[in-house]
XYZ file of C-alpha atoms in Angstrom:
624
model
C 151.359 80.608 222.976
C 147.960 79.750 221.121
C 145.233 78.433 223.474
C 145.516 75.028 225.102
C 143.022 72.101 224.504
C 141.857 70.834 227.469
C 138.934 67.799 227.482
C 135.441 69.243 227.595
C 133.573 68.693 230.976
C 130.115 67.855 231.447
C 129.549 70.821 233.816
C 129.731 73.877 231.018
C 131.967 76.065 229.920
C 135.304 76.843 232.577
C 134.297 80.872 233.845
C 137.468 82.554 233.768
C 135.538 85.970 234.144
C 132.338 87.516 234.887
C 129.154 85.785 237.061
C 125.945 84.153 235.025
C 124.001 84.179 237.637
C 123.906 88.681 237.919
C 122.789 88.460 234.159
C 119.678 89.515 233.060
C 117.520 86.098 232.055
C 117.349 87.269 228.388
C 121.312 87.821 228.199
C 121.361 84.387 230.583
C 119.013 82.251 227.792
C 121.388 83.644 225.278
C 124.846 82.784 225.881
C 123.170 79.723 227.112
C 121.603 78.828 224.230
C 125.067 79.534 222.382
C 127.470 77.692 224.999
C 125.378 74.570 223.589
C 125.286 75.052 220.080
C 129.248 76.031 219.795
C 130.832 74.226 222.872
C 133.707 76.975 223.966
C 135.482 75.532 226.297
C 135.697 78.714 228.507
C 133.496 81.909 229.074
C 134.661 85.881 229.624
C 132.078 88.065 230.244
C 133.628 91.191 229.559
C 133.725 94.416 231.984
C 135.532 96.968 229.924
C 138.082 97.818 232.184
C 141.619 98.656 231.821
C 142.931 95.407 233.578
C 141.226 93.096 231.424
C 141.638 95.055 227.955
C 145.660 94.807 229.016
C 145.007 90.676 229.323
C 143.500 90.712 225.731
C 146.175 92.324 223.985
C 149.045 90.477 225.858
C 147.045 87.346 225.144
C 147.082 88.088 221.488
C 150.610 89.341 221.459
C 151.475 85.508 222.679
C 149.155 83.931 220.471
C 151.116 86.148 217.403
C 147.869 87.944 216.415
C 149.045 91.120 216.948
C 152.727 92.697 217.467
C 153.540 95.898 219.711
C 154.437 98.831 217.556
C 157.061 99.840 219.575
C 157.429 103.558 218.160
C 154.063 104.520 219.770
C 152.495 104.418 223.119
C 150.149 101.484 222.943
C 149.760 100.992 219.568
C 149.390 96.806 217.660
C 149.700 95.956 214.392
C 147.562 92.925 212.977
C 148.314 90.706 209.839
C 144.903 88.898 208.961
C 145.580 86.032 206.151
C 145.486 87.593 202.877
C 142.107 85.491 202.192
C 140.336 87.579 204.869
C 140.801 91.402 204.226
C 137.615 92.971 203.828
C 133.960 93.103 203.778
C 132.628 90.149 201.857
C 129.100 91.431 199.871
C 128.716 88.009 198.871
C 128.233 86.141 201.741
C 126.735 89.181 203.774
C 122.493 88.479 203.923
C 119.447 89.661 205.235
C 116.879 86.898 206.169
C 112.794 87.811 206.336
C 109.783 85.913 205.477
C 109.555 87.172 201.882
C 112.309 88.364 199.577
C 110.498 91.402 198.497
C 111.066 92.554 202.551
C 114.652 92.725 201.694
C 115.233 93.570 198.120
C 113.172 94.725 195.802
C 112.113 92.258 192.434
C 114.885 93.155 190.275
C 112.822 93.837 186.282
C 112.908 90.288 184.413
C 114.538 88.117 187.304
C 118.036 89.892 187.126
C 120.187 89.952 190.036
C 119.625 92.417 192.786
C 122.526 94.638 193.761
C 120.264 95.964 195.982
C 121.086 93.220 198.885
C 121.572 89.746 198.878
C 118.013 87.866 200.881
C 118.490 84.039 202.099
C 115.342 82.098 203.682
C 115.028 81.188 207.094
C 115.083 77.942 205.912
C 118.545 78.024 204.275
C 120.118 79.912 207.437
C 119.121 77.349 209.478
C 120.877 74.955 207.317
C 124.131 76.964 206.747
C 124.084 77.429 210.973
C 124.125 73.712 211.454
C 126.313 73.506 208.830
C 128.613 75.755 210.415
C 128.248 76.934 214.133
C 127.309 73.096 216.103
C 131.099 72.532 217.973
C 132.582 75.547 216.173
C 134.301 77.105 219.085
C 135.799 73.775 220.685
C 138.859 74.252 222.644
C 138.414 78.269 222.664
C 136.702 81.051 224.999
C 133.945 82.750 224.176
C 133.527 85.896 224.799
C 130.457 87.929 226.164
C 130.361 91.745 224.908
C 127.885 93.531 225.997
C 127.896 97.092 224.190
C 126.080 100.637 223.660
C 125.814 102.349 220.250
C 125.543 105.759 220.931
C 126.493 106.906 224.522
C 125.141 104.346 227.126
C 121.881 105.846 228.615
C 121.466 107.859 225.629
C 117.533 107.630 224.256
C 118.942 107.204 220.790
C 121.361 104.224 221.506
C 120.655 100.747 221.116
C 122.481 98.261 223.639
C 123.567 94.936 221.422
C 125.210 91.949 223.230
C 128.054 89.936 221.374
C 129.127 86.671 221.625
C 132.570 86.034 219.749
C 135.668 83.620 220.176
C 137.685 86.635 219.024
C 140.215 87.829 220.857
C 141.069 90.496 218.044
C 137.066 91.040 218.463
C 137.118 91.819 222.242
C 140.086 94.248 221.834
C 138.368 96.398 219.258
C 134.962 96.203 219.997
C 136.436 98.176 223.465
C 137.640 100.789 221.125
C 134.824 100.791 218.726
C 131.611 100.806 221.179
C 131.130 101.789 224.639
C 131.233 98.608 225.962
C 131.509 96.049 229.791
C 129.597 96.457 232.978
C 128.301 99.482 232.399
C 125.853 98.176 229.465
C 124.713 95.731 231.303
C 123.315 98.174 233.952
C 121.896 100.404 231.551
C 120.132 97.308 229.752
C 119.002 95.780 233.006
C 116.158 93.843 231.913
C 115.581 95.750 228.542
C 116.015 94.412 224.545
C 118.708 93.685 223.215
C 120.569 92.889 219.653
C 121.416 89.268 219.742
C 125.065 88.877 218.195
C 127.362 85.667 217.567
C 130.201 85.690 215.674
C 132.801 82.765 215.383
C 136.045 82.697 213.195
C 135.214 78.908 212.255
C 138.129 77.832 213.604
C 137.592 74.755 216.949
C 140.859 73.219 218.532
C 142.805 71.590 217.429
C 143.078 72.753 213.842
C 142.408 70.880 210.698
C 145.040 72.899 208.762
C 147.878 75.686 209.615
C 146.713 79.090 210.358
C 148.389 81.708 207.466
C 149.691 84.355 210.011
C 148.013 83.349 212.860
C 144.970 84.240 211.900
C 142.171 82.282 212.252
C 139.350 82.310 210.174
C 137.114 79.747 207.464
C 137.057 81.631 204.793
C 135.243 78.953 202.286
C 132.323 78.734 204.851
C 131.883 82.801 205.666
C 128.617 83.509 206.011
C 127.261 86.609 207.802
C 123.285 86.813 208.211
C 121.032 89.798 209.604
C 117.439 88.662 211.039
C 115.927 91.403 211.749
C 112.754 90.041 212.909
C 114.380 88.882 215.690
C 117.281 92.091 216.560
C 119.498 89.094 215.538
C 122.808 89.078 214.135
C 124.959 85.688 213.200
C 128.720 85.898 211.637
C 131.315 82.840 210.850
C 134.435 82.152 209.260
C 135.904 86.132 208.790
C 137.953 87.691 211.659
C 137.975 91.250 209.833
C 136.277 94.013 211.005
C 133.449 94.759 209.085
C 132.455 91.293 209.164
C 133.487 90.514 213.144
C 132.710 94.053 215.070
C 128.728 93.389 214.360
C 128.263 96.367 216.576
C 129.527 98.387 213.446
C 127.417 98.097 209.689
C 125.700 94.946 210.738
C 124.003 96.360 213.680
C 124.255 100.197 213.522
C 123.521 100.574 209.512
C 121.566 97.360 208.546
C 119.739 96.401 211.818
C 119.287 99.890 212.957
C 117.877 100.624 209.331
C 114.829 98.350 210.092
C 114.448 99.581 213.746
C 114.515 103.498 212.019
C 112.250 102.419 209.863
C 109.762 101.149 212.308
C 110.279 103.942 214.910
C 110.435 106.733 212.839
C 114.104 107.990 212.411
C 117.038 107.329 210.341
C 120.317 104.939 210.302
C 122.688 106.485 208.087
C 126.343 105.738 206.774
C 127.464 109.660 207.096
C 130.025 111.460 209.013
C 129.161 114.486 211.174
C 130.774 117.535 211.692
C 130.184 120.826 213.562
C 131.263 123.916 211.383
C 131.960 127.387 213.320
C 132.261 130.311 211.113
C 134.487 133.261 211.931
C 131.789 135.404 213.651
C 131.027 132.494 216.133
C 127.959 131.155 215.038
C 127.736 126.691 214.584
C 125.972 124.471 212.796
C 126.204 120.379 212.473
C 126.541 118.589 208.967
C 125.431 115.276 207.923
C 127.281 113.724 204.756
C 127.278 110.531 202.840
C 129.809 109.202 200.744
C 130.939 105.831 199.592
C 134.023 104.337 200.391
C 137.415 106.265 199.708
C 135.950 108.981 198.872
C 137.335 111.314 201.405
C 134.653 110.844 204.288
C 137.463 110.904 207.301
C 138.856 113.996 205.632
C 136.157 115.873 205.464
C 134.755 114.467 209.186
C 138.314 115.897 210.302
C 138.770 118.801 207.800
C 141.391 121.467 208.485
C 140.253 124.359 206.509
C 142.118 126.671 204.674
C 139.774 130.018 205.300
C 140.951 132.180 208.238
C 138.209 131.681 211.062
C 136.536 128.986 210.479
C 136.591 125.813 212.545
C 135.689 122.299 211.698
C 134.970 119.566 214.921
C 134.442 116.251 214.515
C 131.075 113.970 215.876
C 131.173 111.011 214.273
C 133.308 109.836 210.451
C 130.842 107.017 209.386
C 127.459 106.335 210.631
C 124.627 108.462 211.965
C 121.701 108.418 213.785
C 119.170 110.818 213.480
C 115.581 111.647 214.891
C 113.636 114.948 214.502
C 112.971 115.855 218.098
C 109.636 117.908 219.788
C 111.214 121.151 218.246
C 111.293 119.630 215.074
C 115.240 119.353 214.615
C 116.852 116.780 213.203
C 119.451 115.506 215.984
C 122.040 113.103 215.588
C 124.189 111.092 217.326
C 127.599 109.029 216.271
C 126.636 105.924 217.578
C 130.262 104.526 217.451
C 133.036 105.056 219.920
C 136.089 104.696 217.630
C 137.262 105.073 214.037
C 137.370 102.073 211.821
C 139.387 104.240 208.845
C 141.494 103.269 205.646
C 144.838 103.728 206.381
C 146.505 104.124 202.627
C 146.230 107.581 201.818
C 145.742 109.290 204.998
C 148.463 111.566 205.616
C 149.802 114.583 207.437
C 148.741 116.757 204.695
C 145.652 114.849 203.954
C 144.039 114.266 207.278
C 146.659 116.128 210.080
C 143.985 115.215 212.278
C 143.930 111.686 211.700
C 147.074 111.174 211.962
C 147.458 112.765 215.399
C 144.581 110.312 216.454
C 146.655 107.409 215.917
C 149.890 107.288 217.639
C 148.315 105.936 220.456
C 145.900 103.101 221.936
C 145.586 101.784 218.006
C 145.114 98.853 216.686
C 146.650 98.416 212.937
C 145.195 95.654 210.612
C 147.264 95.060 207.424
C 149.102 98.359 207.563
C 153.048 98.256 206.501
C 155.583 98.236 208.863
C 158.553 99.848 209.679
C 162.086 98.460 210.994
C 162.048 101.008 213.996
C 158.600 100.308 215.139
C 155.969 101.945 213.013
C 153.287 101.668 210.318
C 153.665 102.912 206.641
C 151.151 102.706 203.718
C 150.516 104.105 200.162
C 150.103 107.925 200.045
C 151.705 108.695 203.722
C 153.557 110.950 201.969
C 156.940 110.383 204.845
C 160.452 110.006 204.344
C 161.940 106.977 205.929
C 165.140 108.010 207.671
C 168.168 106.568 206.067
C 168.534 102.633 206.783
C 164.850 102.084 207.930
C 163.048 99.127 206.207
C 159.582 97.573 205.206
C 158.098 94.802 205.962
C 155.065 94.303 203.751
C 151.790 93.163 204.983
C 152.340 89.868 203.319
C 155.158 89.822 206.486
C 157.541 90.231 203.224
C 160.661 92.527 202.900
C 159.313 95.424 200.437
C 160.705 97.705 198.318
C 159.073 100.218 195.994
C 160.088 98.318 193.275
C 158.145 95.546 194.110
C 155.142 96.414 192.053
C 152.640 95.743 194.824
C 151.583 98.105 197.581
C 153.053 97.899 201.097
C 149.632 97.901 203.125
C 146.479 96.334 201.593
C 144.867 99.072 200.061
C 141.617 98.248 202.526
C 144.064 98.267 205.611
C 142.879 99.997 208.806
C 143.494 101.632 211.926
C 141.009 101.326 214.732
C 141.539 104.252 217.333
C 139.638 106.242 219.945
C 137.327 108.978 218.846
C 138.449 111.032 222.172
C 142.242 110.793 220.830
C 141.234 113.134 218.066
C 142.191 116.720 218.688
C 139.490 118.629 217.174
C 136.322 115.853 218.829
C 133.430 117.877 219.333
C 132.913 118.911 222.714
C 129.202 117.604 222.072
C 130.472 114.188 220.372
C 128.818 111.642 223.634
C 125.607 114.952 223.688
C 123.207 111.803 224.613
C 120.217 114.240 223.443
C 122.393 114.431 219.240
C 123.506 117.821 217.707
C 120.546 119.600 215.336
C 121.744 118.979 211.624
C 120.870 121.454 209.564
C 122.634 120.107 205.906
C 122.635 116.594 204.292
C 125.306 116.527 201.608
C 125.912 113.690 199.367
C 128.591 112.929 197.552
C 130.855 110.284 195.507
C 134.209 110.412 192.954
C 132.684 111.751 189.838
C 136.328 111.833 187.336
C 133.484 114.296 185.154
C 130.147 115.540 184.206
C 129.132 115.868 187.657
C 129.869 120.156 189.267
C 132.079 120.867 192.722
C 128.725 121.657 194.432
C 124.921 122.336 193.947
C 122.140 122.594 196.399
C 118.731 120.213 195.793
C 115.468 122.127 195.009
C 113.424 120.624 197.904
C 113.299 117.946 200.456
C 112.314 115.313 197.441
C 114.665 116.445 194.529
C 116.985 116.035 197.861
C 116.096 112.457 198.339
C 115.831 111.629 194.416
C 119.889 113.237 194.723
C 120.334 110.505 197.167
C 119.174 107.739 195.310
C 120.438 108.505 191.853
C 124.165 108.642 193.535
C 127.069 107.099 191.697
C 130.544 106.829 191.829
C 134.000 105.072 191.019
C 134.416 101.716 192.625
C 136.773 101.199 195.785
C 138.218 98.907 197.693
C 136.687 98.269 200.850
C 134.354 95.314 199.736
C 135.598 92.547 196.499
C 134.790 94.772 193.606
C 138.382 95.414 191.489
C 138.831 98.100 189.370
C 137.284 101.567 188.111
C 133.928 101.503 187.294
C 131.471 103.779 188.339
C 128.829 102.045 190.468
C 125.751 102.879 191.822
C 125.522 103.315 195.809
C 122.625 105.392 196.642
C 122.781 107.299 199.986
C 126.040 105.817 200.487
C 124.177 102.572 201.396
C 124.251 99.919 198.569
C 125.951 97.063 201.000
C 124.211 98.348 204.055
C 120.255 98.479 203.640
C 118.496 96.148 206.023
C 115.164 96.417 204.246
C 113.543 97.108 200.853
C 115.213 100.043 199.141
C 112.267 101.256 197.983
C 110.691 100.992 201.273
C 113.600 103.246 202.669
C 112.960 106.122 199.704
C 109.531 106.001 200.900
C 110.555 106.271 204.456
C 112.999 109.344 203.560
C 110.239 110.745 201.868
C 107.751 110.580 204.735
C 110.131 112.646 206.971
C 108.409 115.811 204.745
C 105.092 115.254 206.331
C 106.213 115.541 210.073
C 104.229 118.276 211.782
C 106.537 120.699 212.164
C 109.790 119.091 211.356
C 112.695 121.313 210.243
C 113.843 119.803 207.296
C 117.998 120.004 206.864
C 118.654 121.586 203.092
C 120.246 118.911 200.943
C 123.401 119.282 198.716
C 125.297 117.016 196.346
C 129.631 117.316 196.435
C 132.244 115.964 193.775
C 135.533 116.900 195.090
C 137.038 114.545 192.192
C 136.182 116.316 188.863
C 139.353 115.931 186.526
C 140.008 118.246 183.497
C 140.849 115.988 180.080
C 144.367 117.628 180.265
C 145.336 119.171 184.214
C 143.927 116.448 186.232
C 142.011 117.438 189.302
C 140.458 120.687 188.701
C 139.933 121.352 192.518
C 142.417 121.575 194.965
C 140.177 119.500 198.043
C 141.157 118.630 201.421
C 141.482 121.662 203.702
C 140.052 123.767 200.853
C 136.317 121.835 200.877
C 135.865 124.393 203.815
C 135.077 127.149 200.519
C 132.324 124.788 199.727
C 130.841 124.073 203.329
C 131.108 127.693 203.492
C 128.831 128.149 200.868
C 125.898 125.814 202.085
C 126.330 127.276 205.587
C 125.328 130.932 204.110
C 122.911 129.022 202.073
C 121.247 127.626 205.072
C 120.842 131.034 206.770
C 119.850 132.327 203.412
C 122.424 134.905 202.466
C 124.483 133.051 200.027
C 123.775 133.655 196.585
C 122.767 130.430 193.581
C 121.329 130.178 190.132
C 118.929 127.149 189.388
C 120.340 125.215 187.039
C 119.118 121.877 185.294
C 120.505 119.552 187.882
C 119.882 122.051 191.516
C 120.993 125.548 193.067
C 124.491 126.516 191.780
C 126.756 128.919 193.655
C 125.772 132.070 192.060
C 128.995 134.713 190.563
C 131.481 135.374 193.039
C 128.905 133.808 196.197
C 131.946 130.836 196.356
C 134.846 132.481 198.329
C 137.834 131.844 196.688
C 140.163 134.321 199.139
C 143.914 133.358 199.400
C 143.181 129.985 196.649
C 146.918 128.677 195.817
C 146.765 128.051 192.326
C 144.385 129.074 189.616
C 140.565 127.321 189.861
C 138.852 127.244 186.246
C 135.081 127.514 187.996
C 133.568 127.529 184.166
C 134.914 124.241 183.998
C 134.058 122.927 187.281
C 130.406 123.674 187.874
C 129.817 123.387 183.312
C 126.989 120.888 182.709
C 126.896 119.047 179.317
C 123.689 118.159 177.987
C 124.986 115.176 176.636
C 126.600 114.138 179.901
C 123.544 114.872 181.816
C 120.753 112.804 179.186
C 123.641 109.928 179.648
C 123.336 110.440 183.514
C 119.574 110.604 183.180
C 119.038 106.986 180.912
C 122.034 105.145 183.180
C 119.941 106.356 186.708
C 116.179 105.599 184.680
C 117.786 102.071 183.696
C 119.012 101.574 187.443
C 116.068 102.456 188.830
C 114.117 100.276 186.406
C 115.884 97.318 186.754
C 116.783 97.390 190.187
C 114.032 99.125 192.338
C 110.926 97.800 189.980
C 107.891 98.160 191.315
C 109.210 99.407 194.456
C 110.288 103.128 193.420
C 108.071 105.565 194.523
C 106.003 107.756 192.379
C 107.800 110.871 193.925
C 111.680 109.861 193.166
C 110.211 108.941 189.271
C 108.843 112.025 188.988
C 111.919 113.665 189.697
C 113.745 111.927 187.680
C 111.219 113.394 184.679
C 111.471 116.528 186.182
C 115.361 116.549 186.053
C 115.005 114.765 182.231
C 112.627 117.622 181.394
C 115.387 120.368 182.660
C 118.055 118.654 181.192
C 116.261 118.801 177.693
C 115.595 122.221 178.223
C 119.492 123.236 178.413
């Protein structure tokens, strides 16, 4: 049943778990300071353990936030209102002194897509517009949490305050999280977090599927002056679990920036080829782009062996050897759901059936989940119920999951984890690869000249549009590194910072390559096969890294060079001409649309070295 009102004493908050007084003072001043401003009428402080994580589900189970999926072994599926699906770039800001800290001046006082910068002098407004009384009649809950393995000396400890119930139960899947952190923190800093669905008892108005949240008055604000990070009115994940791309992309970005090292939104993978020898990978793609997949790639060449660190964000410092080492400072996977299949992601899906918690997936009549592109059967009689909570049928003309649905599962579920996932000291990457869903112009693979025709690769990238923030259809978009709606500083500031990594004594710089699984012939469709056979491509760069794979320069980087791309036991026919052709006129299109971008967007702000390469790349292009 949903949470009862009871009168609000004098004396505080009820405790219904957890001791104050064995807090650090900085955590104590903190939920202090936030039991005032929002009024919960009870306070968790949450441990971790099994016990309580059991409470929290059965809790939301009565409240009708979540429903047991009774075909697997611990496994809840979530229906959010269909106003509150998905991160929301409009309302998502970075507050510093001046706007130029955030963004840079967009060319003739355009709009910057760049970020979105508010003053501290309109947050304050919008919090007392918002947070004063805004968890009346509910618990708040106090999470404290590691990114990165607790104890590690890359992670960052981050303590969140949340009358989420949905909040508590994923956080525990998506951070290392409870007593624990709080040892490890002891009296050290710590990210300052509050989140609130908007929602005090006893409601104004009916809750659409029992899912509370204010979506008119969303609002979620990065201060990264102060390690602080303030979200209201959206119960979805991207907007709720601040441990995820508020904290670990745009806070940590500023705290990489002034320490020296890198917050990135890339997967990681360890790659063994036949013969033994490993290496890690680093790649960054945007959304829907096949990032999981590739994070848990089966490949199709005899001997090799992909393992899995980390599917979204990185961390990386060079170290005293001068290796780049990187840790996956998350816990869990936040993935897509539509799409992800048995013969997409095999991996994946084995991840899943278990201890997973389902947001806006399908489901099925005995018990299970269902989306677009599962690519399963139903047996004979089983039927849908739509995410809307709506009898579907494929004639419906709408999808069954919301094409930004989710799972949220345990990275130790998934069979091929690397045994060095929770290494507290990172794995040594030696490749960067970038990437996005280029439908032409753009080859399978090539390899950057040098560490700054690497970084220019990084900021020129483009691709189709997806669904995972409010943009609708297919246009291609900018997102450089991956990392449009995540920067937490100047984006010119972070090129320069990328560049600077090329002047550490000693460091050993990772090669840098650029991917598009998704070029289409006018006629055939895709003209390479992907998924398991991407391995032929990280193949490639891993004898390129060792320096025994052959490439030709070309105008745009290093192209596999004739026959260096192994192509052994290939179902189907490959036209390579056609995949890795460049067309002049394609390329001098490429060239104005990225000068333009970074014209108009970066200003003033672009470094000397990035618009250099862009001539440089002009200059080769014009050559062809």
């Amino acid at each position: 049943m949903p949470p009862q009102l009871q009168s609000q004493n004098q004396s505080g908050p009820r405790i219904l778990q957890g001791d104050l007084s064995t807090l650090s003072s900085a955590v104590r001043e903190f939920v202090e300071a936030n039991v005032t401003l929002c009024q919960p009428e009870s306070l968790h402080i949450c441990d971790g353990s099994d016990e309580e994580n059991r409470a929290i589900l059965t809790q939301l189970e009565e409240q009708g936030m979540i429903k047991k999926l009774t075909k697997y072994e611990n496994c809840w599926l979530a229906r959010t209102d269909p106003r509150d699906v998905a991160r929301v770039e409009s309302k998502t800001v970075i507050v510093t002194r001046d706007q130029r800290d955030t963004v840079p001046t967009p060319l003739e006082g355009g709009v910057s897509q760049l970020g979105r910068w508010m003053s501290q002098e309109e947050l304050d407004k919008a919090m007392a517009q918002r947070f004063p009384g805004c968890m009346k009649g509910r618990t708040m809950y106090v999470i404290p949490f590691s990114m990165g393995p607790v104890g590690s000396p890359l992670s960052k400890i981050g303590v969140e305050l949340t009358d989420s119930p949905y909040v508590v139960a994923s956080m525990r899947v998506m951070t290392r999280m409870g007593k624990a952190v709080l040892s490890a923190l002891g009296t050290g800093d710590f990210v300052r977090c509050l989140h609130s669905v908007g929602c005090p008892l006893p409601l104004k108005k009916p809750l659409v599927n029992n899912w509370p949240c204010n979506p008119e008055q969303t609002l979620i604000a990065h201060i990264p002056d102060r390690r602080q990070i303030v979200s209201f009115g959206s119960g979805y994940g991207g907007n709720s679990l601040l441990g995820k791309k508020c904290f670990a992309l745009r806070i940590a970005s500023r705290i990489a920036k002034e320490e020296g090292w890198l917050a990135e939104h890339m997967l990681i993978l360890g790659i063994t080829n036949p013969s033994g020898e490993k290496k890690y990978m680093a790649a960054a793609f945007p959304s829907a782009c096949g990032k999981t997949n590739l994070a848990m790639l089966c490949p199709t060449l005899p001997g090799w062996k992909v393992e899995c660190v980390g599917d979204d964000i990185a961390w990386m410092k060079f170290d005293d050897q001068g290796n780049l080492r990187a840790i996956n400072p998350e816990n869990g996977f936040f993935g897509v759901a539509p799409g992800t299949s048995a013969k997409t992601n095999p991996n994946a899906m084995a991840t899943i059936i278990k201890n997973t918690i389902f947001t806006n997936v399908a489901e099925t009549s005995e018990g299970g989940v269902h989306w677009e592109g599962m690519d399963e059967a139903l047996p004979e009689g089983v039927t849908i119920t739509s995410w809307k909570n709506k009898p579907w049928s494929s004639k419906d003309g709408e999808p069954c999951a919301h094409p930004n649905s989710r799972f949220c599962t345990p990275a130790d579920q998934c069979p091929i984890i690397d045994p060095l996932w929770e290494s507290p000291e990172g794995v040594p990457i030696e490749a960067i690869i970038f990437g996005g869903r280029r439908p032409e112009g753009v080859p399978l693979v090539y390899e950057a000249f040098s560490w700054q025709h690497g970084v220019f690769v990084g900021a020129a990238m483009r691709s189709e549009a997806t669904a995972a923030a409010e943009h609708k259809g297919k246009v291609i978009m900018n997102d450089p590194f991956a990392m449009r709606p995540f920067f937490g500083y100047n984006f010119g500031q972070y090129l320069s910072h990328w560049l600077s990594m090329a002047d550490r004594p000693g460091a050993k710089l990772p090669k840098i390559f650029h991917v598009n699984w998704f070029r289409k012939s006018p006629t055939a469709g895709f003209l390479w096969p992907g998924f398991g056979d991407n391995i032929r491509v990280l193949d490639w760069m891993f004898r390129r890294v060792n320096g025994e794979a052959g490439a030709m320069p070309s105008a745009v980087g290093y192209l596999p060079g004739h026959g260096s791309l192994n192509l052994q036991g290939l179902k189907g026919k490959v036209d390579l001409d056609e995949l890795f052709s460049l067309d002049q006129e394609f390329w001098q299109q490429e060239v104005e649309d990225v000068g333009k971008y970074f014209t108009t967007q970066v200003n003033d702000d672009l470094p000397n070295e990035v618009a250099r390469q862009l001539e440089l790349l002009q200059h080769r292009v014009n050559q062809m």
